[in-house]
Amino acid sequence: MRTHYCGDINETLIDQTVTFCGWVHRRRDHGGVIFLDVRDREGLVQVVFDPDTVDAFNTADSVRSEFVVQITGRVRGRPEGTTNDNMKTGKIEVLGKEINVVNKAATPPFPLDGYTDVGEDIRLKYRYMDMRRPEMQEKLRFRSKVTSHVRRYLEDNGFLDIETPILTRATPEGARDYLVPSRTHEGSFFALPQSPQLFKQLLMVSGFDRYYQIAKCFRDEDLRADRQPEFTQIDIEASFIDEEQIMALTQGMISEIFEKELNVQLGEFPRMPYSEAMQKYGSDKPDLRIPLQLVDVAEFLQDIEFKVFAGPAKDPKGRVAALRVPGGAEISRKQIDDYTKFVGIYGAKGLAWIKVNEIEKGVEGLQSPIIKFIGDDNTMSIMNKLGAENGDIIFFGADKEVIVNEALGALRCKLGEDLNLYTCDWAPLWVVDFPMFEETKDGGITAIHHPFTAPSCSPEELKAEPTTALSRAYDMVLNGCELGGGSIRIHEQSMQETVFDVLGISEEEQQEKFGFLLDALKYGAPVHGGLAFGLDRLVMLLTGANSIREVIAFPKTQSAACVMTEAPGQVGNAQLRELHIKLREKPKAES
Ligand code: ASP
């Protein structure tokens, strides 16, 4: 149907006849001459119809935005003064000879010829139209280039692409499962994989040695801006390898993509133990573009009367930390109130602050509602420890350690953005030495990565002191986002059982849920480890998009639904009966 893509027609084709197909992007009537901009995935081309070619002129006159057309015409240089250097095809135009309307189009739900601020719901409802916009085309093409780099890199390094099942048993990664009822096994359910974790480990037991997959994963979590119920991982696993090798290999892959696609050299990635990340940045994925750090100040506040500070300062699970913000003295009361609300989201009950106006005058040179509670000497000792300077504002967090870390950690990132404190464009790092477990709200313990992660200690040590044990896990972090995470895995059955024991999983449950893994580990499992990257997040960072929904063709909304297909949808009784499912009637209050 065509000889060229619209966007590929250029000055090398002058005087030639070309045929192309596409969508009418814009139609203009210039005093008896019709101009059509016709668009396909490669770009736009300008076509001119003059009244001499009567039929073509009349058809061109009748087409509207987004009609699908096939056009034949002669390429010619644009008249002087009308060329457009910003367009690939800006030096030429096509003199239209024939135009065939392949299909009409109803008026689009939103204009596509130029940037318009369209609500996301409308964009998602008409996603197929939204994706005609050049910005969306660019992002998805970019994504395709990234996966192609990934495949090439991993294949060059001996990795095999192997698919793993979607209908499977639960693979714990800390989220809820999506369940699929079985028709053939009454009352039983498949779970969609939260990751291919166990299958990739079993592939190592099978001797495949190096595996990768661009894998769909499903996690039923409370959604945040950068989460989707189904998302894509670059999933990697290798045998007879240690953390140094796997980190070097995957760092090489990410660095190569940045170099080839953005011409950015990421350099050597620094390493930071988890404990340091939490202490200095309140986060296990610190954004190192922002120079602010949290500093502990509990030592000065244990003996004061003021319980808000003294309580957490004395509590072994509490924390009192300060965040010094150079130049922050300019922040208005109104902004401080907004920041107070902001830290409230993370459970902080307030946000104390001190502005440093003239430090040489001692407490007299400070401005704050809290100095009278802390006392002059303590205040000055804190100023000293922080190295406070004129023009600073100092924010304080005092609460349970988790709350202080989350609240001040998030505030640090928000201030970085609001005050534009970034010192560089890209700040990658590895976070290492994660603890094996963390405490849950109900006092139990749970695996920080997943329960297949190898601890850095012996089974005996792990049993004796589970909460202080470290794991052989590593996360790659970039600009405050976790790009990927992985670990060296447990390859011995006894160690795997120990971890399950420590997690309080009974022997029966171990057999029921993970019997196949425990079995496999006794038939000669190699030392192995791996990592998985979030592809959506990687592409989001590379393209500067502000949400992963912008780099996914058909994403779900914040409430885990698809507004276009209206999934999830209801199903009829017959289908439910086949699946042995009877819906519970909604209690009155819910309906
Ligand atoms: N399966 C892990 C995850 O999805 C990644 C890994 O350990 O390789 O987070």
Tab-separated table of N, CA and C in Angstrom, residues 346-432:
chain	number	residue	atom	x	y	z
A	346	TYR	N	3.308	10.346	56.864
A	346	TYR	CA	4.166	9.228	57.278
A	346	TYR	C	4.029	8.931	58.765
A	347	GLY	N	3.064	9.569	59.400
A	347	GLY	CA	2.791	9.264	60.799
A	347	GLY	C	3.443	10.215	61.792
A	348	ALA	N	4.204	11.217	61.307
A	348	ALA	CA	4.840	12.151	62.241
A	348	ALA	C	3.766	13.049	62.856
A	349	LYS	N	3.875	13.275	64.159
A	349	LYS	CA	2.821	14.048	64.819
A	349	LYS	C	3.068	15.555	64.728
A	350	GLY	N	4.228	15.938	64.277
A	350	GLY	CA	4.523	17.370	64.141
A	350	GLY	C	5.864	17.529	63.452
A	351	LEU	N	6.283	18.776	63.265
A	351	LEU	CA	7.581	19.022	62.639
A	351	LEU	C	8.203	20.235	63.317
A	352	ALA	N	9.105	19.954	64.264
A	352	ALA	CA	9.761	21.055	64.972
A	352	ALA	C	10.855	21.636	64.083
A	353	TRP	N	11.145	22.922	64.282
A	353	TRP	CA	12.172	23.560	63.433
A	353	TRP	C	12.896	24.667	64.182
A	354	ILE	N	14.091	24.954	63.721
A	354	ILE	CA	14.853	26.107	64.224
A	354	ILE	C	15.433	26.820	63.009
A	355	LYS	N	15.225	28.132	62.942
A	355	LYS	CA	15.873	28.891	61.869
A	355	LYS	C	17.144	29.543	62.425
A	356	VAL	N	18.203	29.500	61.645
A	356	VAL	CA	19.485	30.050	62.092
A	356	VAL	C	19.683	31.409	61.414
A	357	ASN	N	19.510	32.485	62.173
A	357	ASN	CA	19.656	33.818	61.585
A	357	ASN	C	21.066	34.371	61.789
A	358	GLU	N	21.487	34.411	63.085
A	358	GLU	CA	22.848	34.913	63.366
A	358	GLU	C	23.470	34.013	64.412
A	359	ILE	N	24.122	32.970	63.959
A	359	ILE	CA	24.643	31.946	64.871
A	359	ILE	C	25.665	32.533	65.834
A	360	GLU	N	26.368	33.616	65.384
A	360	GLU	CA	27.390	34.208	66.261
A	360	GLU	C	26.771	34.794	67.534
A	361	LYS	N	25.462	35.046	67.517
A	361	LYS	CA	24.801	35.578	68.723
A	361	LYS	C	24.274	34.466	69.623
A	362	GLY	N	24.625	33.229	69.359
A	362	GLY	CA	24.141	32.116	70.171
A	362	GLY	C	22.641	31.931	70.007
A	363	VAL	N	21.934	31.460	71.056
A	363	VAL	CA	20.495	31.194	70.912
A	363	VAL	C	19.714	32.453	70.542
A	364	GLU	N	20.266	33.609	70.900
A	364	GLU	CA	19.603	34.872	70.523
A	364	GLU	C	19.446	34.993	69.003
A	365	GLY	N	20.406	34.426	68.316
A	365	GLY	CA	20.390	34.524	66.843
A	365	GLY	C	19.550	33.439	66.183
A	366	LEU	N	18.850	32.657	67.015
A	366	LEU	CA	18.029	31.575	66.445
A	366	LEU	C	16.555	31.935	66.577
A	367	GLN	N	15.747	31.337	65.767
A	367	GLN	CA	14.309	31.608	65.807
A	367	GLN	C	13.595	30.266	65.784
A	368	SER	N	12.777	30.025	66.830
A	368	SER	CA	12.124	28.717	66.902
A	368	SER	C	11.144	28.653	68.062
A	369	PRO	N	10.042	27.934	67.896
A	369	PRO	CA	9.126	27.773	69.024
A	369	PRO	C	9.607	26.728	70.030
A	370	ILE	N	10.693	25.994	69.757
A	370	ILE	CA	10.993	24.861	70.644
A	370	ILE	C	12.210	25.050	71.543
A	371	ILE	N	12.976	26.149	71.309
A	371	ILE	CA	14.213	26.285	72.094
A	371	ILE	C	13.921	26.299	73.587
A	372	LYS	N	12.793	26.964	73.957
A	372	LYS	CA	12.483	27.057	75.398
A	372	LYS	C	12.248	25.670	76.015
A	373	PHE	N	11.879	24.696	75.209
A	373	PHE	CA	11.677	23.334	75.749
A	373	PHE	C	12.983	22.538	75.779
A	374	ILE	N	13.862	22.854	74.838
A	374	ILE	CA	15.117	22.080	74.740
A	374	ILE	C	16.167	22.628	75.704
A	375	GLY	N	16.138	23.938	75.914
A	375	GLY	CA	17.157	24.590	76.747
A	375	GLY	C	18.277	25.143	75.876
A	376	ASP	N	18.868	26.269	76.339
A	376	ASP	CA	19.871	26.965	75.525
A	376	ASP	C	21.105	26.106	75.245
A	377	ASP	N	21.608	25.453	76.310
A	377	ASP	CA	22.855	24.702	76.127
A	377	ASP	C	22.668	23.539	75.162
A	378	ASN	N	21.566	22.813	75.393
A	378	ASN	CA	21.316	21.677	74.488
A	378	ASN	C	21.169	22.161	73.051
A	379	THR	N	20.455	23.278	72.897
A	379	THR	CA	20.249	23.809	71.540
A	379	THR	C	21.596	24.096	70.886
A	380	MET	N	22.484	24.762	71.647
A	380	MET	CA	23.767	25.121	71.041
A	380	MET	C	24.629	23.883	70.769
A	381	SER	N	24.503	22.866	71.650
A	381	SER	CA	25.263	21.629	71.378
A	381	SER	C	24.772	20.992	70.078
A	382	ILE	N	23.453	21.048	69.886
A	382	ILE	CA	22.912	20.479	68.632
A	382	ILE	C	23.421	21.276	67.432
A	383	MET	N	23.373	22.617	67.561
A	383	MET	CA	23.851	23.470	66.448
A	383	MET	C	25.297	23.120	66.095
A	384	ASN	N	26.075	22.884	67.153
A	384	ASN	CA	27.474	22.540	66.971
A	384	ASN	C	27.633	21.224	66.221
A	385	LYS	N	26.877	20.226	66.677
A	385	LYS	CA	26.995	18.897	66.038
A	385	LYS	C	26.596	18.961	64.563
A	386	LEU	N	25.597	19.813	64.285
A	386	LEU	CA	25.112	19.887	62.900
A	386	LEU	C	25.980	20.785	62.018
A	387	GLY	N	26.837	21.596	62.678
A	387	GLY	CA	27.614	22.578	61.914
A	387	GLY	C	26.706	23.654	61.337
A	388	ALA	N	25.720	24.100	62.127
A	388	ALA	CA	24.714	25.055	61.635
A	388	ALA	C	25.353	26.365	61.176
A	389	GLU	N	24.813	26.910	60.120
A	389	GLU	CA	25.317	28.184	59.597
A	389	GLU	C	24.154	29.131	59.356
A	390	ASN	N	24.447	30.425	59.289
A	390	ASN	CA	23.384	31.410	59.054
A	390	ASN	C	22.642	31.078	57.754
A	391	GLY	N	21.324	31.228	57.834
A	391	GLY	CA	20.518	30.949	56.636
A	391	GLY	C	19.938	29.541	56.633
A	392	ASP	N	20.363	28.702	57.598
A	392	ASP	CA	19.845	27.326	57.640
A	392	ASP	C	18.465	27.281	58.283
A	393	ILE	N	17.707	26.245	57.943
A	393	ILE	CA	16.603	25.834	58.805
A	393	ILE	C	16.924	24.403	59.210
A	394	ILE	N	16.574	24.070	60.449
A	394	ILE	CA	16.795	22.700	60.903
A	394	ILE	C	15.458	22.105	61.277
A	395	PHE	N	15.146	20.985	60.676
A	395	PHE	CA	13.901	20.288	61.008
A	395	PHE	C	14.222	19.110	61.928
A	396	PHE	N	13.266	18.777	62.800
A	396	PHE	CA	13.472	17.677	63.738
A	396	PHE	C	12.374	16.637	63.610
A	397	GLY	N	12.776	15.399	63.784
A	397	GLY	CA	11.804	14.309	63.868
A	397	GLY	C	12.062	13.552	65.158
A	398	ALA	N	11.014	13.293	65.929
A	398	ALA	CA	11.170	12.550	67.189
A	398	ALA	C	9.988	11.606	67.310
A	399	ASP	N	10.265	10.305	67.258
A	399	ASP	CA	9.165	9.324	67.301
A	399	ASP	C	9.792	7.932	67.304
A	400	LYS	N	8.993	6.925	66.981
A	400	LYS	CA	9.552	5.593	66.725
A	400	LYS	C	10.518	5.744	65.552
A	401	GLU	N	11.562	4.919	65.558
A	401	GLU	CA	12.589	5.040	64.519
A	401	GLU	C	12.000	4.953	63.102
A	402	VAL	N	11.080	3.998	62.904
A	402	VAL	CA	10.492	3.824	61.563
A	402	VAL	C	9.805	5.107	61.095
A	403	ILE	N	9.076	5.730	62.008
A	403	ILE	CA	8.340	6.935	61.614
A	403	ILE	C	9.301	8.068	61.291
A	404	VAL	N	10.310	8.253	62.152
A	404	VAL	CA	11.276	9.338	61.907
A	404	VAL	C	11.981	9.101	60.571
A	405	ASN	N	12.388	7.862	60.329
A	405	ASN	CA	13.080	7.583	59.067
A	405	ASN	C	12.185	7.870	57.870
A	406	GLU	N	10.973	7.379	57.949
A	406	GLU	CA	10.090	7.577	56.791
A	406	GLU	C	9.749	9.050	56.602
A	407	ALA	N	9.436	9.730	57.703
A	407	ALA	CA	8.994	11.128	57.593
A	407	ALA	C	10.148	12.038	57.161
A	408	LEU	N	11.280	11.958	57.870
A	408	LEU	CA	12.389	12.850	57.493
A	408	LEU	C	13.018	12.415	56.166
A	409	GLY	N	13.002	11.111	55.915
A	409	GLY	CA	13.521	10.613	54.629
A	409	GLY	C	12.723	11.197	53.471
A	410	ALA	N	11.399	11.212	53.626
A	410	ALA	CA	10.550	11.749	52.557
A	410	ALA	C	10.676	13.271	52.488
A	411	LEU	N	10.772	13.907	53.655
A	411	LEU	CA	10.917	15.372	53.675
A	411	LEU	C	12.216	15.783	52.973
A	412	ARG	N	13.266	15.009	53.213
A	412	ARG	CA	14.555	15.290	52.580
A	412	ARG	C	14.398	15.301	51.048
A	413	CYS	N	13.676	14.328	50.522
A	413	CYS	CA	13.487	14.267	49.064
A	413	CYS	C	12.601	15.415	48.582
A	414	LYS	N	11.585	15.735	49.369
A	414	LYS	CA	10.687	16.811	48.965
A	414	LYS	C	11.420	18.144	48.949
A	415	LEU	N	12.248	18.377	49.984
A	415	LEU	CA	13.013	19.626	50.022
A	415	LEU	C	13.998	19.682	48.856
A	416	GLY	N	14.580	18.529	48.556
A	416	GLY	CA	15.514	18.462	47.434
A	416	GLY	C	14.838	18.936	46.161
A	417	GLU	N	13.600	18.496	45.982
A	417	GLU	CA	12.866	18.855	44.777
A	417	GLU	C	12.408	20.317	44.841
A	418	ASP	N	11.762	20.685	45.969
A	418	ASP	CA	11.205	22.043	46.072
A	418	ASP	C	12.286	23.116	45.972
A	419	LEU	N	13.425	22.876	46.616
A	419	LEU	CA	14.470	23.908	46.646
A	419	LEU	C	15.529	23.656	45.571
A	420	ASN	N	15.273	22.664	44.742
A	420	ASN	CA	16.222	22.282	43.690
A	420	ASN	C	17.654	22.163	44.206
A	421	LEU	N	17.839	21.235	45.134
A	421	LEU	CA	19.146	21.077	45.773
A	421	LEU	C	20.029	20.048	45.064
A	422	TYR	N	19.564	19.539	43.924
A	422	TYR	CA	20.291	18.452	43.272
A	422	TYR	C	21.713	18.862	42.898
A	423	THR	N	22.650	17.971	43.183
A	423	THR	CA	24.052	18.275	42.872
A	423	THR	C	24.496	17.588	41.576
A	424	CYS	N	23.668	16.675	41.057
A	424	CYS	CA	24.018	16.000	39.802
A	424	CYS	C	22.737	15.446	39.196
A	425	ASP	N	22.838	14.927	37.973
A	425	ASP	CA	21.634	14.405	37.310
A	425	ASP	C	21.350	12.960	37.691
A	426	TRP	N	22.408	12.187	37.869
A	426	TRP	CA	22.232	10.740	38.095
A	426	TRP	C	23.070	10.303	39.271
A	427	ALA	N	22.451	9.661	40.227
A	427	ALA	CA	23.211	9.172	41.382
A	427	ALA	C	22.853	7.710	41.647
A	428	PRO	N	23.617	6.790	40.994
A	428	PRO	CA	23.371	5.370	41.236
A	428	PRO	C	24.152	4.892	42.463
A	429	LEU	N	23.691	3.857	43.096
A	429	LEU	CA	24.471	3.197	44.143
A	429	LEU	C	23.942	1.791	44.373
A	430	TRP	N	24.755	0.995	45.052
A	430	TRP	CA	24.314	-0.312	45.529
A	430	TRP	C	24.068	-0.200	47.024
A	431	VAL	N	22.934	-0.655	47.476
A	431	VAL	CA	22.715	-0.786	48.913
A	431	VAL	C	22.933	-2.261	49.241
A	432	VAL	N	23.795	-2.516	50.240
A	432	VAL	CA	24.162	-3.904	50.567
A	432	VAL	C	23.991	-4.149	52.068
